[in-house]
Short mmCIF file of C-alpha atoms and ligand atoms in Angstrom, two decimals:
data_model
loop_
_atom_site.label_atom_id
_atom_site.label_comp_id
_atom_site.label_asym_id
_atom_site.label_seq_id
_atom_site.Cartn_x
_atom_site.Cartn_y
_atom_site.Cartn_z
CA MET A 10 -27.71 6.98 17.57
CA GLY A 11 -26.64 6.77 20.82
CA ASP A 12 -25.88 2.77 20.49
CA PHE A 13 -22.67 2.53 17.81
CA PRO A 14 -20.01 1.49 19.00
CA GLN A 15 -16.63 3.47 18.65
CA ILE A 16 -15.18 2.61 15.31
CA ASN A 17 -12.14 2.46 14.75
CA GLN A 18 -10.43 3.75 10.93
CA CYS A 19 -8.07 0.38 11.08
CA ASP A 20 -8.26 -2.94 13.80
CA PRO A 21 -5.52 -5.45 13.12
CA ARG A 22 -6.49 -6.37 16.97
CA ALA A 23 -10.04 -7.82 15.45
CA GLY A 24 -7.93 -10.21 13.01
CA VAL A 25 -5.38 -11.48 15.39
CA LEU A 26 -8.13 -12.13 18.07
CA ARG A 27 -10.46 -13.92 15.23
CA ASP A 28 -7.15 -16.19 14.25
CA ARG A 29 -5.36 -16.83 17.84
CA PRO A 30 -5.41 -20.19 18.47
CA GLU A 31 -3.88 -20.87 15.28
CA ILE A 32 -1.50 -18.23 15.59
CA GLU A 33 -0.40 -19.45 19.21
CA ALA A 34 -0.42 -22.79 17.64
CA ALA A 35 2.18 -21.60 15.39
CA ILE A 36 3.90 -19.38 17.80
CA SER A 37 4.03 -22.81 20.04
CA ALA A 38 5.60 -25.03 17.29
CA VAL A 39 8.52 -22.20 16.76
CA LEU A 40 8.92 -22.33 20.28
CA GLU A 41 9.46 -25.94 20.26
CA SER A 42 11.80 -25.93 16.94
CA GLY A 43 14.84 -24.50 17.91
CA GLU A 44 15.36 -22.45 15.08
CA TYR A 45 15.50 -19.14 15.41
CA ILE A 46 16.55 -17.35 13.03
CA LEU A 47 15.77 -18.33 9.39
CA GLY A 48 14.33 -21.83 9.68
CA ARG A 49 11.24 -24.17 8.87
CA SER A 50 8.40 -20.99 8.83
CA VAL A 51 10.61 -19.11 6.83
CA ARG A 52 10.81 -21.20 4.41
CA ALA A 53 7.53 -22.52 4.57
CA PHE A 54 6.86 -18.72 4.72
CA GLU A 55 8.71 -17.87 1.29
CA SER A 56 7.52 -20.81 -1.00
CA ALA A 57 3.18 -20.18 0.21
CA PHE A 58 4.62 -16.77 -0.47
CA ALA A 59 5.65 -16.75 -3.48
CA ARG A 60 3.16 -19.66 -5.32
CA PHE A 61 0.44 -16.75 -4.04
CA ILE A 62 1.65 -14.44 -6.11
CA GLY A 63 2.47 -16.68 -8.67
CA VAL A 64 6.83 -15.98 -9.20
CA PRO A 65 9.38 -18.97 -8.68
CA TYR A 66 10.70 -16.75 -5.24
CA ALA A 67 10.50 -14.77 -2.60
CA VAL A 68 13.05 -13.61 0.00
CA GLY A 69 11.62 -12.86 3.45
CA VAL A 70 13.35 -9.02 4.74
CA ALA A 71 12.83 -7.46 7.57
CA ASN A 72 10.47 -5.01 6.61
CA GLY A 73 8.69 -3.83 3.57
CA THR A 74 11.20 -0.66 4.09
CA ASP A 75 13.99 -3.30 3.32
CA ALA A 76 12.13 -4.68 0.83
CA ILE A 77 12.33 -2.16 -1.76
CA HIS A 78 16.23 -0.78 -0.75
CA LEU A 79 16.84 -4.35 -1.13
CA ALA A 80 15.20 -5.17 -4.40
CA LEU A 81 17.28 -2.04 -5.68
CA ARG A 82 20.61 -3.55 -5.23
CA ALA A 83 19.89 -6.64 -6.53
CA LEU A 84 19.21 -5.24 -9.24
CA GLY A 85 22.69 -3.19 -9.40
CA ILE A 86 21.03 0.07 -8.37
CA VAL A 87 23.83 2.31 -6.92
CA PRO A 88 24.71 5.75 -5.69
CA GLY A 89 24.17 8.24 -8.49
CA ASP A 90 21.65 5.96 -10.30
CA GLU A 91 17.48 7.97 -10.33
CA VAL A 92 14.87 6.36 -9.37
CA ILE A 93 11.61 7.73 -10.43
CA THR A 94 8.16 7.50 -7.93
CA VAL A 95 5.61 8.93 -6.90
CA SER A 96 5.64 12.18 -3.52
CA HIS A 97 2.13 10.20 -2.92
CA THR A 98 3.10 7.62 -0.94
CA ALA A 99 4.44 6.20 2.87
CA VAL A 100 7.64 8.07 3.06
CA ALA A 101 9.09 4.63 3.26
CA THR A 102 9.24 4.07 -0.79
CA VAL A 103 11.64 8.16 -0.81
CA ALA A 104 14.01 6.27 2.30
CA ALA A 105 14.61 3.21 0.78
CA ILE A 106 15.53 4.57 -2.36
CA GLU A 107 17.98 6.87 -0.43
CA MET A 108 19.33 3.50 2.11
CA ALA A 109 20.23 2.18 -1.91
CA GLY A 110 22.86 5.41 -2.34
CA ALA A 111 20.09 6.31 -5.30
CA THR A 112 18.54 9.54 -6.37
CA PRO A 113 14.52 10.10 -5.90
CA VAL A 114 12.69 11.60 -8.62
CA LEU A 115 9.29 12.49 -7.71
CA VAL A 116 6.79 12.75 -10.21
CA ASP A 117 2.79 13.49 -10.44
CA ILE A 118 0.04 10.72 -9.79
CA ASP A 119 -3.22 10.27 -11.73
CA PRO A 120 -6.23 12.17 -10.48
CA ASP A 121 -8.19 9.37 -10.71
CA THR A 122 -6.64 6.45 -9.24
CA TYR A 123 -3.89 8.49 -7.16
CA THR A 124 -0.95 5.59 -8.93
CA ILE A 125 1.81 7.32 -11.00
CA ASP A 126 1.09 8.71 -13.31
CA PRO A 127 3.07 7.34 -16.82
CA ALA A 128 2.74 10.57 -18.44
CA ARG A 129 4.72 12.16 -16.25
CA VAL A 130 7.36 9.11 -16.00
CA GLU A 131 8.44 9.45 -19.34
CA GLY A 132 9.38 13.46 -18.96
CA ALA A 133 11.75 12.09 -15.79
CA ILE A 134 13.04 9.65 -17.43
CA SER A 135 17.12 10.80 -17.72
CA PRO A 136 20.76 8.74 -18.67
CA ARG A 137 21.07 8.50 -15.25
CA THR A 138 17.46 6.55 -14.46
CA ARG A 139 17.52 3.02 -13.54
CA ALA A 140 14.52 2.47 -12.05
CA ILE A 141 10.51 3.19 -11.47
CA VAL A 142 8.70 2.17 -7.92
CA PRO A 143 5.16 2.58 -8.70
CA VAL A 144 2.90 2.57 -5.60
CA HIS A 145 -0.10 0.44 -6.01
CA LEU A 146 -1.39 2.91 -3.29
CA TYR A 147 -4.87 2.41 -0.76
CA GLY A 148 -4.35 -1.71 -2.75
CA GLN A 149 -5.04 -0.25 -6.76
CA PRO A 150 -2.78 -1.25 -9.39
CA ALA A 151 -0.95 1.23 -10.88
CA ASP A 152 -1.04 1.38 -15.13
CA LEU A 153 1.76 -1.43 -14.91
CA ARG A 154 1.20 -1.81 -18.81
CA ALA A 155 1.93 1.84 -19.59
CA LEU A 156 5.22 1.35 -17.85
CA GLN A 157 6.43 -1.55 -19.14
CA ALA A 158 6.23 -0.23 -22.00
CA MET A 159 8.06 2.74 -21.45
CA ALA A 160 10.90 0.37 -19.48
CA HIS A 161 11.49 -1.73 -22.03
CA ARG A 162 12.43 1.18 -24.83
CA TYR A 163 14.53 2.92 -21.84
CA GLY A 164 15.98 -0.36 -20.72
CA ILE A 165 14.70 0.18 -16.98
CA ALA A 166 13.84 -1.26 -14.15
CA ILE A 167 10.35 -1.96 -12.44
CA VAL A 168 10.64 -1.81 -8.58
CA GLU A 169 6.99 -2.45 -7.62
CA ASP A 170 5.55 -0.94 -3.94
CA CYS A 171 3.49 -3.62 -3.07
CA ALA A 172 3.33 -2.78 0.88
CA GLN A 173 -0.71 -2.08 0.37
CA ALA A 174 -1.67 -4.29 -2.53
CA HIS A 175 -1.42 -7.78 -1.49
CA GLY A 176 -3.26 -9.90 -3.81
CA ALA A 177 -4.28 -6.94 -5.84
CA LEU A 178 -5.11 -8.32 -9.60
CA TYR A 179 -3.69 -6.02 -12.52
CA ARG A 180 -4.86 -8.07 -16.20
CA GLY A 181 -5.10 -11.52 -14.31
CA ARG A 182 -2.31 -11.53 -12.27
CA ARG A 183 -0.57 -10.85 -8.79
CA VAL A 184 0.85 -6.94 -8.30
CA GLY A 185 4.41 -7.70 -7.91
CA ALA A 186 4.63 -10.47 -10.63
CA TYR A 187 5.10 -7.70 -13.32
CA GLY A 188 8.44 -5.81 -12.22
CA ALA A 189 11.65 -7.41 -11.80
CA ALA A 190 10.47 -7.32 -7.95
CA GLY A 191 8.07 -7.11 -5.68
CA CYS A 192 7.90 -5.32 -2.42
CA PHE A 193 5.93 -6.62 0.30
CA SER A 194 5.31 -5.09 3.90
CA PHE A 195 3.70 -6.73 6.64
CA TYR A 196 3.15 -4.01 8.75
CA PRO A 197 0.34 -5.02 11.85
CA THR A 198 -2.21 -3.12 9.86
CA LYS A 199 -1.17 -4.36 5.95
CA ASN A 200 -3.50 -6.29 3.90
CA LEU A 201 -2.05 -9.05 5.34
CA GLY A 202 -0.07 -7.88 8.82
CA GLY A 203 2.42 -9.88 11.41
CA ILE A 204 2.26 -9.26 15.06
CA GLY A 205 5.08 -6.78 14.49
CA ASP A 206 7.59 -5.69 11.46
CA GLY A 207 8.22 -7.97 8.48
CA GLY A 208 8.83 -7.82 4.62
CA MET A 209 9.46 -9.66 1.47
CA VAL A 210 10.80 -8.92 -2.56
CA VAL A 211 9.19 -11.51 -4.97
CA THR A 212 11.58 -11.82 -8.39
CA GLY A 213 11.02 -14.75 -11.39
CA ARG A 214 14.97 -13.49 -11.80
CA ALA A 215 17.02 -16.94 -10.24
CA GLU A 216 20.31 -14.14 -9.87
CA VAL A 217 18.28 -11.25 -8.46
CA TYR A 218 16.39 -14.11 -5.99
CA GLU A 219 20.75 -15.13 -5.36
CA ARG A 220 21.31 -11.62 -4.33
CA LEU A 221 18.79 -11.09 -2.34
CA LEU A 222 20.11 -13.74 0.15
CA GLN A 223 22.93 -12.55 0.21
CA LEU A 224 21.96 -8.95 0.77
CA ARG A 225 19.71 -10.05 3.69
CA GLN A 226 22.79 -11.34 5.27
CA TYR A 227 25.97 -10.49 6.05
CA GLY A 228 27.05 -10.76 1.92
CA TRP A 229 26.84 -14.33 2.84
CA LYS A 230 27.18 -17.10 -0.18
CA GLU A 231 27.38 -19.97 2.98
CA ARG A 232 27.78 -19.37 6.74
CA PHE A 233 30.90 -17.35 7.38
CA VAL A 234 31.84 -16.81 3.56
CA SER A 235 30.90 -13.07 2.76
CA VAL A 236 31.39 -12.79 -1.30
CA SER A 237 29.93 -9.12 -1.09
CA LYS A 238 28.58 -6.51 1.33
CA GLY A 239 25.33 -7.28 2.51
CA MET A 240 23.63 -6.49 6.43
CA ASN A 241 21.29 -8.56 8.96
CA SER A 242 17.91 -7.83 7.11
CA ARG A 243 15.90 -11.09 8.44
CA LEU A 244 12.22 -12.15 8.27
CA ASP A 245 11.44 -12.76 11.65
CA GLU A 246 11.18 -16.83 12.38
CA LEU A 247 8.39 -16.17 14.61
CA GLN A 248 6.54 -13.64 12.37
CA ALA A 249 6.85 -15.98 8.71
CA ALA A 250 4.43 -18.80 11.09
CA ILE A 251 2.04 -15.82 11.80
CA LEU A 252 1.89 -15.08 8.70
CA LEU A 253 1.73 -18.26 7.37
CA VAL A 254 -1.71 -18.56 9.45
CA ARG A 255 -2.57 -14.89 8.25
CA LEU A 256 -1.51 -15.68 4.34
CA ALA A 257 -4.72 -19.02 4.17
CA LYS A 258 -7.12 -16.01 5.39
CA LEU A 259 -5.96 -13.59 3.19
CA ASP A 260 -8.39 -14.26 0.58
CA GLU A 261 -11.58 -14.68 2.27
CA ASP A 262 -9.65 -11.10 3.99
CA THR A 263 -10.06 -9.32 0.85
CA GLU A 264 -13.43 -10.82 -0.27
CA ARG A 265 -14.95 -8.81 2.29
CA ARG A 266 -13.34 -5.61 1.96
CA ILE A 267 -14.20 -5.47 -1.64
CA THR A 268 -17.20 -6.12 -0.23
CA ILE A 269 -17.63 -3.24 2.57
CA ALA A 270 -15.91 -1.19 -0.28
CA GLU A 271 -18.60 -1.82 -3.09
CA ALA A 272 -20.90 -1.06 -0.50
CA TYR A 273 -19.42 2.41 0.30
CA ASP A 274 -19.60 2.95 -2.79
CA ARG A 275 -23.00 2.36 -3.37
CA LEU A 276 -24.95 4.04 0.20
CA LEU A 277 -22.40 6.81 -1.05
CA GLN A 278 -23.36 7.70 -4.34
CA SER A 279 -26.19 10.35 -3.25
CA ALA A 280 -23.09 11.92 -1.12
CA SER A 281 -21.19 14.98 -2.10
CA VAL A 282 -18.23 12.73 -1.96
CA ILE A 283 -15.56 11.59 -4.70
CA THR A 284 -15.65 7.81 -4.34
CA PRO A 285 -12.53 5.23 -5.58
CA THR A 286 -12.04 4.53 -9.61
CA VAL A 287 -11.74 1.33 -10.50
CA ALA A 288 -8.63 1.15 -13.72
CA GLN A 289 -9.66 -0.80 -15.84
CA GLU A 290 -8.68 -4.43 -16.02
CA THR A 291 -7.67 -4.05 -11.99
CA ARG A 292 -9.24 -5.75 -9.37
CA PRO A 293 -7.95 -3.19 -6.29
CA VAL A 294 -7.59 -5.03 -2.93
CA TYR A 295 -8.85 -2.16 -0.27
CA HIS A 296 -6.39 -1.49 2.12
CA LEU A 297 -7.72 1.88 2.41
CA TYR A 298 -11.24 2.73 1.04
CA VAL A 299 -10.26 6.27 0.63
CA ILE A 300 -12.65 9.82 -0.56
CA ARG A 301 -12.31 13.29 -1.19
CA HIS A 302 -14.26 16.36 0.42
CA PRO A 303 -13.45 19.96 -0.41
CA GLN A 304 -14.04 20.34 3.24
CA ARG A 305 -11.89 17.18 4.03
CA ASP A 306 -11.40 18.47 7.75
CA ALA A 307 -14.24 19.86 8.53
CA LEU A 308 -16.17 16.23 7.76
CA ARG A 309 -13.12 14.70 9.80
CA ARG A 310 -13.93 16.41 13.05
CA TRP A 311 -17.86 15.39 12.20
CA LEU A 312 -16.93 11.65 11.98
CA GLN A 313 -14.58 12.33 14.78
CA ASP A 314 -17.01 13.60 17.10
CA HIS A 315 -19.60 10.82 16.40
CA ARG A 316 -17.15 8.15 17.12
CA ILE A 317 -15.83 7.70 13.67
CA GLY A 318 -12.51 7.29 13.69
CA THR A 319 -10.51 7.87 9.99
CA GLY A 320 -7.65 8.31 8.65
CA VAL A 321 -5.27 10.42 6.10
CA HIS A 322 -3.18 8.92 3.74
CA TYR A 323 -1.11 11.03 3.48
CA PRO A 324 -1.74 14.64 5.03
CA VAL A 325 1.75 15.60 3.88
CA PRO A 326 3.39 14.76 0.60
CA ILE A 327 6.59 13.60 0.74
CA HIS A 328 8.58 16.60 -1.38
CA LEU A 329 6.68 18.61 1.31
CA GLN A 330 7.84 17.07 4.56
CA GLN A 331 10.85 18.57 6.06
CA ALA A 332 13.60 16.40 5.98
CA TYR A 333 13.00 15.82 1.86
CA ARG A 334 12.17 19.36 0.89
CA SER A 335 15.29 19.26 -1.53
CA THR A 336 14.34 15.65 -3.41
CA ARG A 337 13.99 16.15 -7.03
CA ARG A 338 10.97 16.42 -8.77
CA GLY A 339 8.84 17.69 -11.86
CA PRO A 340 5.44 19.71 -10.84
CA LEU A 341 3.08 18.22 -8.19
CA PRO A 342 -0.05 19.70 -8.39
CA VAL A 343 -2.13 16.76 -8.69
CA THR A 344 -0.30 15.25 -5.28
CA GLU A 345 -0.86 18.44 -3.67
CA ARG A 346 -3.96 18.84 -4.37
CA THR A 347 -5.16 15.56 -3.18
CA ALA A 348 -3.38 15.25 0.22
CA ASP A 349 -5.71 18.37 1.11
CA GLU A 350 -8.86 16.01 0.11
CA VAL A 351 -8.78 12.86 0.95
CA LEU A 352 -10.29 11.01 3.60
CA SER A 353 -9.79 7.09 4.44
CA LEU A 354 -12.86 5.79 5.96
CA PRO A 355 -13.07 3.69 8.40
CA LEU A 356 -11.97 -0.81 6.58
CA TYR A 357 -10.86 -3.68 8.04
CA PRO A 358 -11.84 -7.33 7.23
CA ASP A 359 -13.90 -7.40 10.60
CA LEU A 360 -16.20 -4.53 9.80
CA SER A 361 -19.76 -5.40 9.85
CA MET A 362 -21.78 -3.70 7.49
CA SER A 363 -24.51 -2.03 10.01
CA LEU A 364 -21.42 0.04 10.80
CA VAL A 365 -20.67 0.79 7.39
CA GLU A 366 -24.35 2.11 6.57
CA HIS A 367 -23.59 4.13 9.74
CA VAL A 368 -20.50 5.63 8.48
CA ALA A 369 -22.13 6.69 5.51
CA GLN A 370 -25.54 7.62 7.11
CA GLN A 371 -23.25 10.63 8.98
CA ILE A 372 -21.17 11.66 6.27
CA LYS A 373 -24.88 12.09 4.47
CA ALA A 374 -25.89 13.79 8.08
CA PHE A 375 -22.75 16.21 7.58
CA ASP A 376 -23.71 16.93 3.41
CA SER A 377 -26.94 18.35 4.72
CA LEU A 378 -26.13 20.11 7.89
CA GLN A 379 -23.45 22.13 5.42
CA ASP A 380 -27.15 22.59 3.23
CA GLN A 381 -28.70 24.31 5.49
CA ARG A 382 -25.72 26.69 7.24
CA SER A 383 -25.76 28.83 3.79
CA THR A 384 -24.43 31.44 2.08
CA ARG A 385 -22.51 28.42 0.28
CA PRO A 386 -23.46 26.88 -2.94
CA ALA A 387 -25.35 23.93 -2.37
CA ARG A 388 -24.55 20.25 -2.05
CA SER A 389 -25.28 20.08 -6.03
CA SER A 390 -22.77 22.40 -7.13
CA LEU A 391 -20.07 20.96 -4.89
CA PRO A 392 -17.77 19.45 -7.05
CA THR A 393 -18.45 15.47 -7.12
CA ARG A 394 -16.60 12.59 -8.94
CA ASN A 395 -18.04 14.47 -12.53
CA ALA A 396 -15.08 17.59 -11.57
CA TYR A 397 -12.26 15.18 -12.10
CA PRO A 398 -13.60 13.30 -15.17
CA ALA A 399 -12.11 8.70 -15.24
CA ARG A 400 -9.90 8.78 -17.47
CA LYS A 401 -9.58 5.30 -19.33
CA HIS A 402 -6.48 3.32 -18.81
C1 PLP B 529 3.92 0.40 4.96
C2 PLP B 529 4.58 0.69 3.76
C3 PLP B 529 5.84 0.67 2.98
C4 PLP B 529 7.10 0.03 4.30
O1 PLP B 529 6.61 -0.83 5.18
P1 PLP B 529 7.34 -0.79 5.99
O2 PLP B 529 7.27 -2.87 6.70
O3 PLP B 529 6.30 -0.30 7.58
O4 PLP B 529 8.64 -0.86 6.89
C5 PLP B 529 6.31 1.32 1.89
N1 PLP B 529 5.55 1.84 0.79
C6 PLP B 529 4.15 1.90 1.70
C7 PLP B 529 3.35 2.15 0.20
C8 PLP B 529 3.78 1.04 2.30
O5 PLP B 529 2.21 1.67 2.88
#
């Protein structure tokens, strides 16, 4: 037992060090180019990323929060407009909607996929609703087909939050290519991460692309000519050069994530945890491997004591955060229950299979301990996947 190292929930450093020679060469090329803002690296990365997603246009911005904020503004969303999203997400999703001046309206999630529940969206649509922001949380695509039908019926836009889902497939196409805009983050721990902040908006619409180019740089149509009110939210030239190197490895990294996730699925079959549900016609990219357990906090402590790091994404839903208590919302029972039970296991492309097996072993050891102690119901009567029947999408 003693010969296992400390295992972290994620390890952005491992990936960066693996690609170090190419990253250093890319940094050197920027240093020597003399182009330090919106130069050749940003242009090259934008066109490579647009090609990767399968859309005509991509605009590099400062971070993923700005990507959502600017996409909403580029689509003409203004103060007073309502934007529907989830409470079970990163605060950034909701912050971005408010930065655009819009009013977020939070709805509940699907209990199996943890993504926005289209049935709840319908009930939240009002005459002021202008957009829906589905979050492809943990790398699992949301139910885009149901959302698209609704968006079409009510004349509202879909802006995809793809910050955790670079390369995820929904009915054979990459997420980000479905909505009026797709928004990505390159925060270091994301599936495609820089060594600092970065973000991207992709779109198929020329007019949205033109608006985004202006918004990210003082409303400029050309240098020193502001035709609209913009801001400074540019993707850094150095980050773009680094991200271009890392984009070339993304498909391989994603395969590793999927292999690890499938190993967890298999190894945890007999454990008293609920493993992730994959919605039909999707290929998730496992930004996180998230299980559920009714004694989540005790399991987390047990794993910590065995030098296994885990995460909770997210422990407090947005509507229960001090700053967001007054956010408009429907009933959120699934969100609240989920926040109490989810646990993100170690997962990153360089995690070895023997460590994956070790993590699964320790989870089963926790199970046996619970069985032994107690007066409490035996493991077989604890909730399993069957307690939350899988819904077909
Ligand atoms: C990371 C993340 C963001 C924000 O990205 P930043 O680059 O940190 O601004 C938005 N939404 C989700 C779901 C995220 O995970």
